[in-house]
Structure formats: structure tokens, C-alpha cells
Coordinates of C-alpha atoms (C1' of nucleotides) in Angstrom, one line a residue:
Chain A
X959 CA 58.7 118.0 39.7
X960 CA 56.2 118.1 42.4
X961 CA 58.0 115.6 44.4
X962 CA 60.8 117.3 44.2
X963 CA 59.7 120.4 45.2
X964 CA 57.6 118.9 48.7
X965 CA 61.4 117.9 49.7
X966 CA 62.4 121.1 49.4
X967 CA 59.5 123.6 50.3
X968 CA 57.7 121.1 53.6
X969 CA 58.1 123.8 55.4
X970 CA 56.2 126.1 53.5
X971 CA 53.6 123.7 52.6
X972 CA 52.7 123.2 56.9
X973 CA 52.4 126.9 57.2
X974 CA 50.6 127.3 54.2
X975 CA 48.4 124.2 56.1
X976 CA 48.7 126.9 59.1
X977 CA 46.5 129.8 57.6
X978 CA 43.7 127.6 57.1
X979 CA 43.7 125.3 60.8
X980 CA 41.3 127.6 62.9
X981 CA 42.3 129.6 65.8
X982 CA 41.7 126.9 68.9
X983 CA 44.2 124.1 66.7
X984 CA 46.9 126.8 66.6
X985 CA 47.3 127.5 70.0
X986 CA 48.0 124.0 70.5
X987 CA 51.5 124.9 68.3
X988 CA 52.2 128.0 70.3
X989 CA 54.4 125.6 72.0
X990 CA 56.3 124.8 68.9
X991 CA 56.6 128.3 68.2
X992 CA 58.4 129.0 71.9
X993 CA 62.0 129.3 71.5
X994 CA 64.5 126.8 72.9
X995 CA 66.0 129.3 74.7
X996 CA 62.6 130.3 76.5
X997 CA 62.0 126.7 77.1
X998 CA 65.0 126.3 79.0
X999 CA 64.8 129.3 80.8
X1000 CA 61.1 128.2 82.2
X1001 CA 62.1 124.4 82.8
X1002 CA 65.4 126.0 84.6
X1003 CA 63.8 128.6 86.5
X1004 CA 60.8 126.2 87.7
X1005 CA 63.6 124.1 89.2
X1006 CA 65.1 127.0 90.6
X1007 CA 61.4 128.4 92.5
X1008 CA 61.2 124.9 93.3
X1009 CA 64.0 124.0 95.2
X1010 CA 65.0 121.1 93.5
X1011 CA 68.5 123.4 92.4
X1012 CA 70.3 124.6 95.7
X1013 CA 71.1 127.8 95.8
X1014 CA 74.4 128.4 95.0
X1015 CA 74.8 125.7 92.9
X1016 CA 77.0 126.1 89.2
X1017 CA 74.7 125.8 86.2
X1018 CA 77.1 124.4 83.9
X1019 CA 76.1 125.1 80.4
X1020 CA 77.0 122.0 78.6
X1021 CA 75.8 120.0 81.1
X1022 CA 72.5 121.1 80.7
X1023 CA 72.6 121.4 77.0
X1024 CA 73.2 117.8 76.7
X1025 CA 70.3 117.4 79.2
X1026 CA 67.6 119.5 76.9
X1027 CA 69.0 118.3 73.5
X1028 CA 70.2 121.7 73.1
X1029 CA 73.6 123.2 72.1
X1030 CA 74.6 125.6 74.4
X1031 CA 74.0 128.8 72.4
X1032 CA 70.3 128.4 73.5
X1033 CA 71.4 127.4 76.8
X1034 CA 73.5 130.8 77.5
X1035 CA 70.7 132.9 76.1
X1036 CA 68.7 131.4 78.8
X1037 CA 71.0 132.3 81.2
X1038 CA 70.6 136.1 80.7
X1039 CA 67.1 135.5 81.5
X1040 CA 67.5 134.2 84.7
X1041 CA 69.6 136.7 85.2
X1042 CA 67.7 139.2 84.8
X1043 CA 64.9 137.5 87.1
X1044 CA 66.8 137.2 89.6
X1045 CA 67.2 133.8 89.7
X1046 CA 71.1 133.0 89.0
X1047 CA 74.4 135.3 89.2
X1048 CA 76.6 134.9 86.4
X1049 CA 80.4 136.3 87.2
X1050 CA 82.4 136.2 83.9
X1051 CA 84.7 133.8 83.1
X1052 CA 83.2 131.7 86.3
X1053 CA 80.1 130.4 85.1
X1054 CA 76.1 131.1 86.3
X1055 CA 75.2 129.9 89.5
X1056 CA 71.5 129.7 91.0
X1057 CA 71.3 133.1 93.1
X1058 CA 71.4 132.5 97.3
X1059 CA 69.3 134.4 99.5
X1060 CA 68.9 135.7 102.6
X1061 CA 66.3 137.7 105.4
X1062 CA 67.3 140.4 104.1
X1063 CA 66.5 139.5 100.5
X1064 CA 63.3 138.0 101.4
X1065 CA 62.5 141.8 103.0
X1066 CA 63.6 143.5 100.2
X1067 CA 61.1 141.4 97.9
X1068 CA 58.1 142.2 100.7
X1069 CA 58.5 145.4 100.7
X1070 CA 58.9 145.8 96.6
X1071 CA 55.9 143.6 96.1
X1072 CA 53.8 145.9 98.6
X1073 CA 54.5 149.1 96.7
X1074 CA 54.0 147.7 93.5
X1075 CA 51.1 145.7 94.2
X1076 CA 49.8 148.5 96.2
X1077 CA 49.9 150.6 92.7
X1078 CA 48.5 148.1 90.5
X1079 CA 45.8 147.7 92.4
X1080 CA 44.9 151.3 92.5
X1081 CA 45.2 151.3 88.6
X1082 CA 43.3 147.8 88.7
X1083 CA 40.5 149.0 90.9
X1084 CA 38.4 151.0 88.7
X1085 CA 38.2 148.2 85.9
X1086 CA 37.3 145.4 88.5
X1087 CA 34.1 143.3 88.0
X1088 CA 32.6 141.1 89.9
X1089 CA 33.0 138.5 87.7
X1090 CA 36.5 138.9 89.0
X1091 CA 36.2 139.3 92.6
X1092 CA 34.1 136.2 92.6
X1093 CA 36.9 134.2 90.8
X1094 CA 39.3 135.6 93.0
X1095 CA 37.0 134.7 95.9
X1096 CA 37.4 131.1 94.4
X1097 CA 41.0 131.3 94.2
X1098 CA 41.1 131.9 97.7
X1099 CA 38.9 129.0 99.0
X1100 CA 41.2 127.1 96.7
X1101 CA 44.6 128.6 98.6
X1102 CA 42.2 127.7 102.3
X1103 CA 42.2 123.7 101.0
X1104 CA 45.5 123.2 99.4
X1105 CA 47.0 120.6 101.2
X1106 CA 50.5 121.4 100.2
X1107 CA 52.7 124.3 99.3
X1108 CA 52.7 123.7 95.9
X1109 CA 48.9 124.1 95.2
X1110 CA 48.5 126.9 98.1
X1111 CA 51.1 129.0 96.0
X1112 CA 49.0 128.4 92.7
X1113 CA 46.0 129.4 94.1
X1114 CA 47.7 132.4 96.4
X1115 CA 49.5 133.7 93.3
X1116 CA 46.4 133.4 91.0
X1117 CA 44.2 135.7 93.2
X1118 CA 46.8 138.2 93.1
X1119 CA 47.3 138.0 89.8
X1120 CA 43.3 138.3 89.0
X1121 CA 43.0 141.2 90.9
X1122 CA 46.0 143.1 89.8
X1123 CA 46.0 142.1 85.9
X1124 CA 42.9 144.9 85.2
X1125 CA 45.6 147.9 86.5
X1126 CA 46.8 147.4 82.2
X1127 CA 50.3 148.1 83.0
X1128 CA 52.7 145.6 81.5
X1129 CA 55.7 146.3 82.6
X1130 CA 54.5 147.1 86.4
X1131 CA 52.9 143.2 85.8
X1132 CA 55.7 141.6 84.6
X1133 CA 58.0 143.4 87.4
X1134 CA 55.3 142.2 89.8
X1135 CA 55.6 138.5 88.3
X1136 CA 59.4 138.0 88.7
X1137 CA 59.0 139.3 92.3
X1138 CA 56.2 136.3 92.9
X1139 CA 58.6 134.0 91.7
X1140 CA 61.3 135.0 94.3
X1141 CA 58.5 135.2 96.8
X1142 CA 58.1 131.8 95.8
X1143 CA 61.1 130.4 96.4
X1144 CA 61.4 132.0 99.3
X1145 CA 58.1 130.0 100.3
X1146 CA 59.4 126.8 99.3
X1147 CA 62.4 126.8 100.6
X1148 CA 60.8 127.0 104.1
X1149 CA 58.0 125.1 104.2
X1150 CA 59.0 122.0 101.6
X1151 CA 57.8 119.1 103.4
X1152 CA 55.1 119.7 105.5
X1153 CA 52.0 122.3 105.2
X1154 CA 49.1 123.3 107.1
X1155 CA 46.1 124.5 106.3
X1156 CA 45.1 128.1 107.4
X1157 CA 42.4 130.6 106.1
X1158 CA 43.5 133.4 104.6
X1159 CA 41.4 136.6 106.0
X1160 CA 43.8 138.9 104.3
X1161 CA 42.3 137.6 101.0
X1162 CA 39.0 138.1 102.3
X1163 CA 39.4 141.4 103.4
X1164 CA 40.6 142.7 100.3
X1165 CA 37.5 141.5 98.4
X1166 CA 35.5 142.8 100.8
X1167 CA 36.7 146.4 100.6
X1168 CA 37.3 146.2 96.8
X1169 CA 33.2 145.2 96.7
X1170 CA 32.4 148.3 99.4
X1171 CA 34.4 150.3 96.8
X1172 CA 36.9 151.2 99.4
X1173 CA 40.5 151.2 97.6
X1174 CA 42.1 152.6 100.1
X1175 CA 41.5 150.1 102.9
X1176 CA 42.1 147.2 99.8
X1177 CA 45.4 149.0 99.1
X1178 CA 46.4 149.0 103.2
X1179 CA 45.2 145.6 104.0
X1180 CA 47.3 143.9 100.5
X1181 CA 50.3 146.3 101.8
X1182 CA 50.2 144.5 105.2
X1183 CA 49.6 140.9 103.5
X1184 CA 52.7 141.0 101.5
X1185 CA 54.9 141.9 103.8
X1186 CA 53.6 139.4 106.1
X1187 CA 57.6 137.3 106.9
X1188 CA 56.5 133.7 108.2
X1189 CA 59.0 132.5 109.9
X1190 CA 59.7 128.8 112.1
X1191 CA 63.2 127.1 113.4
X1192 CA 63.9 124.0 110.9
X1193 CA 66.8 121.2 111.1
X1194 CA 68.6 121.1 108.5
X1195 CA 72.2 119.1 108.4
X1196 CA 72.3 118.4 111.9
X1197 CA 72.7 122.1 113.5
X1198 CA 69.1 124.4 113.7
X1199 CA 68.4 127.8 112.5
X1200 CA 65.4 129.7 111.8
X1201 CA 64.0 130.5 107.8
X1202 CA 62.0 133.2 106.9
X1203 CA 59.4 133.6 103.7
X1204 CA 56.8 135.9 102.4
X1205 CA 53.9 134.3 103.7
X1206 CA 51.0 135.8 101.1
Chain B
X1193 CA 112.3 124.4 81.4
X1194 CA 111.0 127.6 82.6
X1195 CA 110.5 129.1 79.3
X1196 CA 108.7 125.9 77.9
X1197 CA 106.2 126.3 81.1
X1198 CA 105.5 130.2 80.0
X1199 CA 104.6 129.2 76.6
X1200 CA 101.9 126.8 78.2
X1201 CA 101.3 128.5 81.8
X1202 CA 100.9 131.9 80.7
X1203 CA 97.6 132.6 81.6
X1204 CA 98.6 130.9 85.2
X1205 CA 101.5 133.2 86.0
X1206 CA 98.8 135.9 84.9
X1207 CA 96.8 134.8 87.1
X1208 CA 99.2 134.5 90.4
X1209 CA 100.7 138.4 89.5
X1210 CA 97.0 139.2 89.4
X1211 CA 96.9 138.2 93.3
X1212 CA 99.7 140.7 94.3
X1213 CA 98.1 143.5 91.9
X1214 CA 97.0 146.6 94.3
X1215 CA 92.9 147.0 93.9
X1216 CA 93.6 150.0 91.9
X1217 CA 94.9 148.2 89.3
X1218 CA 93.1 145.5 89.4
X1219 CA 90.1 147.7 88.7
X1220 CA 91.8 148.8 85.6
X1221 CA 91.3 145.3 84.7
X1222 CA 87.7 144.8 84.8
X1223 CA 87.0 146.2 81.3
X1224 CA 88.6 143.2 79.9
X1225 CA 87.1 141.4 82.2
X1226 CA 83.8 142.2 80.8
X1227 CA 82.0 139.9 78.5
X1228 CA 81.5 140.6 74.7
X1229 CA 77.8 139.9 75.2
X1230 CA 77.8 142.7 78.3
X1231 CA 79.4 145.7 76.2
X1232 CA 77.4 144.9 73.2
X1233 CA 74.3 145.2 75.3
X1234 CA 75.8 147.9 76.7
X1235 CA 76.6 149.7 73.6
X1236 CA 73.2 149.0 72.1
X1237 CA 71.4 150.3 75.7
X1238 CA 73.3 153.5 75.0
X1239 CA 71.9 154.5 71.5
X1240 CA 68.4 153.3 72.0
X1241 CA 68.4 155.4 75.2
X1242 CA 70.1 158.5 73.3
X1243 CA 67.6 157.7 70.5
X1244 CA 69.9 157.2 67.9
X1245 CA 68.0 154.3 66.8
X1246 CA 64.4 154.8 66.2
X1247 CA 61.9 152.9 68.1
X1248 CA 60.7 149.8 65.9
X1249 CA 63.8 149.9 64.3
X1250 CA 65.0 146.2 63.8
X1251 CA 68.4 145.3 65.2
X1252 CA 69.5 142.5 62.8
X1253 CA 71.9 140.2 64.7
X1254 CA 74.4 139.8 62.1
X1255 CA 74.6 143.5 60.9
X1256 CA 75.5 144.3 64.7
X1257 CA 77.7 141.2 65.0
X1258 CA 79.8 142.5 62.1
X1259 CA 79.9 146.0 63.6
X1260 CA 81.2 144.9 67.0
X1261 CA 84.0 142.3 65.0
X1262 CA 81.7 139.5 66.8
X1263 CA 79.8 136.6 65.9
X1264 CA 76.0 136.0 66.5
X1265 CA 76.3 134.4 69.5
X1266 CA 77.1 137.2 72.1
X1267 CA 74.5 139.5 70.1
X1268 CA 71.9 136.8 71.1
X1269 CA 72.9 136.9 74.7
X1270 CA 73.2 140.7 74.2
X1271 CA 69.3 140.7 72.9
X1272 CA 67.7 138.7 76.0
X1273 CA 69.2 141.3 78.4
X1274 CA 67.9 144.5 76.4
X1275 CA 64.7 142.9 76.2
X1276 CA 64.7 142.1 80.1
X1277 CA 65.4 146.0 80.4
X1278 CA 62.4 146.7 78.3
X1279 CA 64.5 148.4 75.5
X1280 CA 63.7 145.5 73.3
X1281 CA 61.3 143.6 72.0
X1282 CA 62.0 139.8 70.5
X1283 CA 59.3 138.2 68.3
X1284 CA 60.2 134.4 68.4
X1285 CA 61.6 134.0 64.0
X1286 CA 61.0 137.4 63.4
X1287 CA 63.7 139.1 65.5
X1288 CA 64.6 141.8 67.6
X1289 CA 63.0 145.4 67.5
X1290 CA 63.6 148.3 69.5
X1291 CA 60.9 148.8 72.0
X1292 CA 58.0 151.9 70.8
X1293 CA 56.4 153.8 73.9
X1294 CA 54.0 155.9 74.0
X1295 CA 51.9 158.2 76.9
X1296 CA 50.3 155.6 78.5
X1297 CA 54.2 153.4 79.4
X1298 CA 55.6 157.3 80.4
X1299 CA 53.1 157.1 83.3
X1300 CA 53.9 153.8 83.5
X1301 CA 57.0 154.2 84.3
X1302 CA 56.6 157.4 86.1
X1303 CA 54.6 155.9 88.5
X1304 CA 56.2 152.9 89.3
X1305 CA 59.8 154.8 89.8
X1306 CA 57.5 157.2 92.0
X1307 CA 56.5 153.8 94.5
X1308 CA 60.1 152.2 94.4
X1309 CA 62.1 155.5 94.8
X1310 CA 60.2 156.6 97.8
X1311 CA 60.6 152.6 99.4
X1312 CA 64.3 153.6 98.7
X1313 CA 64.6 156.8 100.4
X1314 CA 62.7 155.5 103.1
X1315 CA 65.4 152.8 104.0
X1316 CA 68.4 155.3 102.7
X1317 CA 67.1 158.3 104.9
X1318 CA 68.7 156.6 108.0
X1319 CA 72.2 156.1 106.7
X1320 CA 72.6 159.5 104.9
X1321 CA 75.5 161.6 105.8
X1322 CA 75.9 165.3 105.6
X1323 CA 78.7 164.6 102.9
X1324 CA 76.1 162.6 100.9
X1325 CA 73.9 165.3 101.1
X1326 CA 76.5 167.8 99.8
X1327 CA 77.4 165.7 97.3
X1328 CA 73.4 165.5 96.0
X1329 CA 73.3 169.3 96.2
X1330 CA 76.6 169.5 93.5
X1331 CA 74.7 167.4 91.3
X1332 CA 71.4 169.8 91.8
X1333 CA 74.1 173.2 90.8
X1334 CA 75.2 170.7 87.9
X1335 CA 71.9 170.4 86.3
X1336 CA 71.0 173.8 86.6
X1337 CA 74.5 175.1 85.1
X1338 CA 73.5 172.4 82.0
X1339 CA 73.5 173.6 78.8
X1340 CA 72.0 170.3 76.9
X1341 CA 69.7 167.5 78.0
X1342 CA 72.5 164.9 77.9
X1343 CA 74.3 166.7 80.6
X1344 CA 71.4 167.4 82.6
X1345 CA 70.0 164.2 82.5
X1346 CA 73.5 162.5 83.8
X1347 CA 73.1 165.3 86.4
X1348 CA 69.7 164.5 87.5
X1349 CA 70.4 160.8 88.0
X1350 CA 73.4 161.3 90.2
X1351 CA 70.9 163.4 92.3
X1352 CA 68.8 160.4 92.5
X1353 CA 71.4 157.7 93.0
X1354 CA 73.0 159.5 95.3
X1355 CA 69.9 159.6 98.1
X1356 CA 68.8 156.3 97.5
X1357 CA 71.9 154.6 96.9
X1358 CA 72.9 153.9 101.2
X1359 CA 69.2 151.8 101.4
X1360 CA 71.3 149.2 100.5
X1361 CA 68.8 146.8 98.7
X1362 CA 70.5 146.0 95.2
X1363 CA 67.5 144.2 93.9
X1364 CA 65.6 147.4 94.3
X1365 CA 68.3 149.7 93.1
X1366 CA 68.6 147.6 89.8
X1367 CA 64.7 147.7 89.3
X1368 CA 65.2 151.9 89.9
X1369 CA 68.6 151.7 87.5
X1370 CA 66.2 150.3 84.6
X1371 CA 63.3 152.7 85.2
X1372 CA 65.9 155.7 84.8
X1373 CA 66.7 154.2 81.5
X1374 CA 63.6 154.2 80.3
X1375 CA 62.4 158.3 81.8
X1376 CA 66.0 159.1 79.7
X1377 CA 64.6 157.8 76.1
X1378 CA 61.5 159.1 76.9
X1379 CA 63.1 162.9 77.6
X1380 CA 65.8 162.3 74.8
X1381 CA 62.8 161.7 72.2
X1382 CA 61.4 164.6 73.1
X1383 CA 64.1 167.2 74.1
X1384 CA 66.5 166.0 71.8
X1385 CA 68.0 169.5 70.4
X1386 CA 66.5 172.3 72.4
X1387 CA 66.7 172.3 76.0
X1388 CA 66.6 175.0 78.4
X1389 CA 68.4 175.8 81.7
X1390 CA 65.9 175.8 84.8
X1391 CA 66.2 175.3 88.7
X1392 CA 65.5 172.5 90.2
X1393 CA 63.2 173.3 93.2
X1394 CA 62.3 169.9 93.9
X1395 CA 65.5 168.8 94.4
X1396 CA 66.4 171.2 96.6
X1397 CA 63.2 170.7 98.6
X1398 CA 64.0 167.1 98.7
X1399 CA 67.5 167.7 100.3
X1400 CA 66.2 171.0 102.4
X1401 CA 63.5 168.8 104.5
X1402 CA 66.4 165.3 104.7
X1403 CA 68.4 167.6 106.8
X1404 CA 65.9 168.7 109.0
X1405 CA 65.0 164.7 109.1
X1406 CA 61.4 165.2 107.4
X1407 CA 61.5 161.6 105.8
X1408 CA 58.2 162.2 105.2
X1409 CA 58.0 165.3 103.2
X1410 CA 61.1 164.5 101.3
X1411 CA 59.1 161.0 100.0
X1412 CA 55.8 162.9 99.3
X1413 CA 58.3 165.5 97.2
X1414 CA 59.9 162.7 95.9
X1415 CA 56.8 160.5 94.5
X1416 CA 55.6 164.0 93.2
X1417 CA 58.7 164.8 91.6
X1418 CA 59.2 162.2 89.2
X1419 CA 56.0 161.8 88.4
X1420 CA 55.8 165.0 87.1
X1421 CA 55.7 164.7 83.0
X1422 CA 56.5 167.8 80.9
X1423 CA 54.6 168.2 77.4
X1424 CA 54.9 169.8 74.8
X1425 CA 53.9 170.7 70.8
X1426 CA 56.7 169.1 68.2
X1427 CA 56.8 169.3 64.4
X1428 CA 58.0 166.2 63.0
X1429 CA 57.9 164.7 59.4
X1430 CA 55.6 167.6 58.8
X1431 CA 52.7 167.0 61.1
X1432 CA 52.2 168.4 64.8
X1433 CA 52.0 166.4 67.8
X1434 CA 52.6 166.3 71.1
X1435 CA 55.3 164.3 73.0
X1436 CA 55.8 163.4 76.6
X1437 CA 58.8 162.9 79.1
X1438 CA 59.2 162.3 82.8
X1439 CA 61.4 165.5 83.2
X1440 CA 62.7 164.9 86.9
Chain C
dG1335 C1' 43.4 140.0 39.0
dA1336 C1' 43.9 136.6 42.4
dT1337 C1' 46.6 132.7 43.7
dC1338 C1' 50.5 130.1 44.0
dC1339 C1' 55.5 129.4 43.5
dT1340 C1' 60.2 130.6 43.9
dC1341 C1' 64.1 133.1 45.6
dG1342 C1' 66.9 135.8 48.7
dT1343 C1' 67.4 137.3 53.4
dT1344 C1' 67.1 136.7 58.2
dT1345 C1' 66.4 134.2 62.4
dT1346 C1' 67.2 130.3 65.1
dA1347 C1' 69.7 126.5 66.2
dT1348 C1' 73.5 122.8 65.7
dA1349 C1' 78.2 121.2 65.6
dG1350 C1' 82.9 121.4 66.0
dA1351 C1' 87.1 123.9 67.1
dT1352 C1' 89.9 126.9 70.0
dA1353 C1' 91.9 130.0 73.5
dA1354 C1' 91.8 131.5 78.0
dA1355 C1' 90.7 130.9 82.6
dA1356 C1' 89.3 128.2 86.6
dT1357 C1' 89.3 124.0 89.1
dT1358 C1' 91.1 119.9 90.7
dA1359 C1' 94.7 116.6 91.2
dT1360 C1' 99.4 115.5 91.8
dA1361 C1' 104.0 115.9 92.8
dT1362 C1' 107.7 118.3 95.0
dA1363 C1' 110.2 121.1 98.2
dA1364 C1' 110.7 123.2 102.8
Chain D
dT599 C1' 103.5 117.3 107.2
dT600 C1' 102.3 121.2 105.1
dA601 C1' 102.6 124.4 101.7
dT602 C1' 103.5 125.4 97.1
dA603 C1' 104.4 124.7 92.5
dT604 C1' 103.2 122.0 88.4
dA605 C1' 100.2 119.3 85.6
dA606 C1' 95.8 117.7 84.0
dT607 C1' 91.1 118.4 83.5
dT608 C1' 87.1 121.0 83.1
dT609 C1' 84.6 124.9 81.9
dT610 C1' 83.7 129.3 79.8
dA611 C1' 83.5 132.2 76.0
dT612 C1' 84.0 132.8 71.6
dC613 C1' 84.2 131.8 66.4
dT614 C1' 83.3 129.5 62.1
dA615 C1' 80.5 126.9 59.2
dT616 C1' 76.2 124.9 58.3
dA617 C1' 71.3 123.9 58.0
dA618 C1' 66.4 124.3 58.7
dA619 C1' 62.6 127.3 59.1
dA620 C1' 60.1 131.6 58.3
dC621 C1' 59.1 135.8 56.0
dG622 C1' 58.7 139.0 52.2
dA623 C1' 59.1 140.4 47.6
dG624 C1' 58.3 139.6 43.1
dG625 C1' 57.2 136.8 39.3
dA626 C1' 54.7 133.0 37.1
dT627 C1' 50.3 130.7 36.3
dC628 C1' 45.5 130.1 35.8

DNA sequence: GATCCTCGTTTTATAGATAAAATTATATAA
DNA sequence: TTATATAATTTTATCTATAAAACGAGGATC
């Protein structure tokens, strides 16, 4: 009777076991509790911000099904998400295909991410400590001795985010967020192979005038430091041309 | 021979008459070109926002699968794009609600359509044509001839599209097109049946200073506009309280 | 009365099948 | 040879059926 009943109800039994693990062990399933979908979308859209996909390039939904384990109803719910990000056009009846860019996109996410940043930070100010300017002074030294792209844009995105995250708007933050993953991309597409090191004053600017208690010149200096366009001529195939990203 | 090829090449021959189709008809088209996942999303977007389903309410995917004669699968995909739009919420195995709201997400997203319609007018200012401007002013007369929210609302977001519209940044517009979803559920929860007719002085304001080629005082107008929330005393269920709406 | 078990419902995901459309390859005619 | 029509293949989008997992509502048990 009892065995037959732990075939049937082992699912019940581990959350049972659930309610009594304490709060540190269940984190550690949060994973498990992610949806397949959502765990394509972030593997897919990590590739994407990363370069590793071309722009351009067809998504093909059994394909990567059979590459996550999936089906492909997961797989297509994924697909909206990126789609809403930003990260991949989906024409009907033609398939999803990672979303190109141009200058002008790369602009268009500058000048978003100023305004928007520029608000959150005016909602943010009054709730900052200096707990939090100091750990965003540490993100910053951290950005100063990345030796790649990869760890500069870690550290660049986590001082944002720790100075903008006290503003208590969720939606403003999670428009914010998709807008750093574009800058992103925009970032690595440009400078993929070879980094240099540089200080960032802009960073240290900001904290300074968020510690005097000046907002406004915090709010003016981030406006200029996001829409700061690094650009340099690159090879690429043979034939030059010149690439442009959001440089902060 | 050529009737066994239209039983198999049907969809081809389709396709071939669809290439000497004038555009006109061709646009006729593009309904059933539309996904099943996109017009249930659609569909849903258009009674949250009209309030016909009450916030918290849970969509169950089957219940709507059965409505729309479809199966679960294009409800799913129609799910990740409400919740990207921020009508939705989706608890991973506890499904999909529709999104609550309260004061503190009206300023929300008051002030964040505030920031991103002013970067729009900025960059639409330049390419705006007298005819444009004429056009904005018909939509002003038609909100103020409106005898109901629902009209006025469509009304006031012409006015809007119109002027920012020509900036030409889609990623921005689409950010702007979600926003105004959101200030209409907000206004349709709380002017649902009475509403009554007023002039728009803002508007005209707005358009009164673009055709002198103020940028700037049609942008501080702007920004002040919308983030002007009307309030007011309701009697629900019983118990008084007060509700809140971007009303511009 | 508190705890535990069971049952029905719902969500999430899989698998297999199908129709329509798009893409690619191939053959044919001008 | 080139352009076009035909065929074959792939891919998308959908449905149906199915199963595991999770939740909630009672009901049984101590």
C-alpha cells in the first residue's frame, strides 16, 4: 500500500520534503523551477548579445529544440520573448531570425537609455546610500581593470544597474535592462577581439555629484555617458568599414 | 497533367498570382496572414485594456484555447507577448494572471511616456508637415466632440501618434505604443461609464507653438501633459475610494 | 482539531501528425 | 545559356493526444 502509493504521489512527497528544506537550500532549485521556455530564451539571447549568432541569421525551431532537449512548443514560446526584447524578428510563415542592426539603431538605443536612465536616477537618488555608491565605486575600478569586453560590460552594466535599481520602478528597470542588452551587443559586435583598458571618469563623476547631492549634474553627466557612440574602422571579409557602439 | 499539378501545387500557383496582386489587395491579405498566436494576443490585449477582465483575473489557457477554436499552443505564445507588454503576469506552474496596478505603476508609466514622448518629438519636430499638423488638430476637434471615453481615448492617441510618428525610430515608437496601452486600462478602470466632454488645451498648445517651431515649449507641454493624472472619488462594491488615470 | 492523504483541475511539456508555405534543387523550354 | 516551370525538401504553424508535476479542496485518520 505504501509502496504503491510513493510510485504514484513522488512528486508530492519532494514538495512535501520542500516546505521543511530552509530558505538558502531552495534557492538552489529556483533553477528547477525556471521554465524551459525561459531557459531557452536566456541561453538564446546570451548567444545573441554575444555575437556568437550573426545577425540575420534563421533560428530554426526544430533545430534548436533538438539542441536543448526540448520540443518546440517551449522553443516558440521563447521566441516571443526575444521578440519582444528586441533580439530577433519573426515574419509569419518565414521563421525568427536574430534582429540586424545598424547606426542608426545603435542611436536610437543611446538616446532611449539616456532618458530613461536619466529618470531612474532621479527617482533612485533620494534612496541612495553610501553603501551603494561605494559598491558602485567598486564596480567601476572593476570596469578600469577588465582586460576584455566581456568582464568590462559586467562591471559597466553592474554600476548602472546599482545606482539605478533604488528609483523602485519595475517596469522603467526592466525597459532599462533590455535596452543594456542591445547596448551590449552593440558593444560586442565592435570590439570582439581586442580591448583596451581605459578609466572611466564618467563613472566617477556621477558618484561624485550623487555624494555632493547634486542630481542634476549626476543626471547631465550619465545623459552624456550613454550616449557616448565609440566608433573605429574594422576589416571584416576583406573590404573595411567603420562600426559604431554605445561606449558606457 | 495540369489538373493533377493543382491538386498538389495549389498553394504554389497561390503563391505566383500573389506576385502579380496590386498592393491593395495584397493588403487585404495580411489578416490571414496573421498568426493565430498574434490575434489571440491581440484579442486578449483588447479586453484587459477595455477592462472587461478584471485585474488578477486568471486567463486559463485552455478555457481561451476553446474560445478562439485553438489549441494550447498559440495561447502559450499568445501569453509571453501580453506578459512582455506588461498586461500579464506568468507565475512559472501556476499560470497566467492579468496584471493589477495601482498609483504608484500610473506614475510609472506616466513618467516614463513623459521622457520617451518628448525624445520622440524632438527627432519628429524636424520632419513635420503642415498636413501632419492639420491632421493632429482633427484628432484634437475629435476628442472634444467625444461623447464616451472609448472614443476619446482613440482620439487622444491619434493626436499623439500623429506628432511623433515622422522621428522615425520604431524601437522607440513600440516602447511609446505599449505605454499608451497601459494609460488606456488605467483611464478605462476609472472612467468606465461616465465621462464628460472637455477641451483639450494642451493639445492645442502643443500644435500652436510646433508651428511657430518652439520645439522646446511644445516638449515641456508635452512631458507636462501626460503626466498629468486626474483623480477622483468612486463607489465600488460598497466602499469609497479613490482611483487614478493618466488622462492625456 | 491538526495533520496527512487523495482526487480533480490546471499548467507545462512531449510526441507525432498534418497542411500550407517557403526554399532549394532539378529539369525543361526559349 | 538563361530563364522558367516543376519537383523535392525543408520549415512553419497548427492540432491532437498524452503524461508528469503542482496546486487546492475536501475528506480521512490519529
Amino acid at each position: 500500500m505504501a509502496g504503491s502509493c510513493r510510485d504514484r504521489c513522488g512528486g508530492r512527497r519532494r514538495l512535501i520534503d520542500k516546505w521543511r528544506l530552509p530558505n538558502y537550500l531552495l534557492n538552489m532549485n529556483r533553477k528547477s523551477e525556471e521554465t524551459v521556455a525561459a531557459r531557452i530564451s536566456r541561453h538564446l539571447a546570451d548567444r545573441i548579445i554575444a555575437g556568437e549568432i550573426e545577425p540575420g541569421a534563421r533560428l530554426r525551431q526544430d533545430h534548436i529544440a533538438e539542441e536543448f532537449g526540448a520540443s518546440h512548443v517551449p522553443v516558440r514560446e521563447a521566441f516571443r520573448r526575444l521578440e519582444a526584447q528586441g533580439l530577433a524578428i519573426s515574419e509569419p510563415r518565414r521563421g525568427v531570425r536574430v534582429a540586424a542592426f545598424d547606426l542608426s539603431e545603435v542611436k536610437e538605443v543611446a538616446e532611449m537609455r539616456a532618458a530613461l536612465e536619466v529618470l531612474a536616477l532621479r527617482h533612485a537618488a533620494p534612496h541612495l546610500t553610501s553603501a551603494i555608491l561605494d559598491a558602485a565605486e567598486e564596480a567601476t575600478k572593476a570596469g578600469d581593470n577588465s582586460r576584455d569586453v566581456r568582464s568590462w560590460e559586467a562591471a559597466n552594466r553592474r554600476f548602472h544597474r546599482l545606482i539605478l535599481e533604488p528609483c523602485r520602478m519595475p517596469r522603467l528597470m526592466a525597459t532599462i535592462d533590455d535596452l543594456h542588452a542591445a547596448s551590449a551587443r552593440f558593444l560586442f559586435a565592435t570590439w570582439q577581439s581586442d580591448w583596451e583598458t581605459r578609466t572611466d571618469h564618467d563613472h566617477r563623476a556621477i558618484l561624485a555629484a550623487l555624494r555632493k547631492g547634486d542630481v542634476e549634474t549626476a543626471c547631465a553627466t550619465l545623459a552624456r555617458h550613454v550616449q557616448w557612440i565609440g566608433h573605429r574602422p574594422i576589416t571584416r571579409g576583406g573590404r573595411k568599414r567603420d562600426v559604431f557602439a554605445i561606449v558606457g
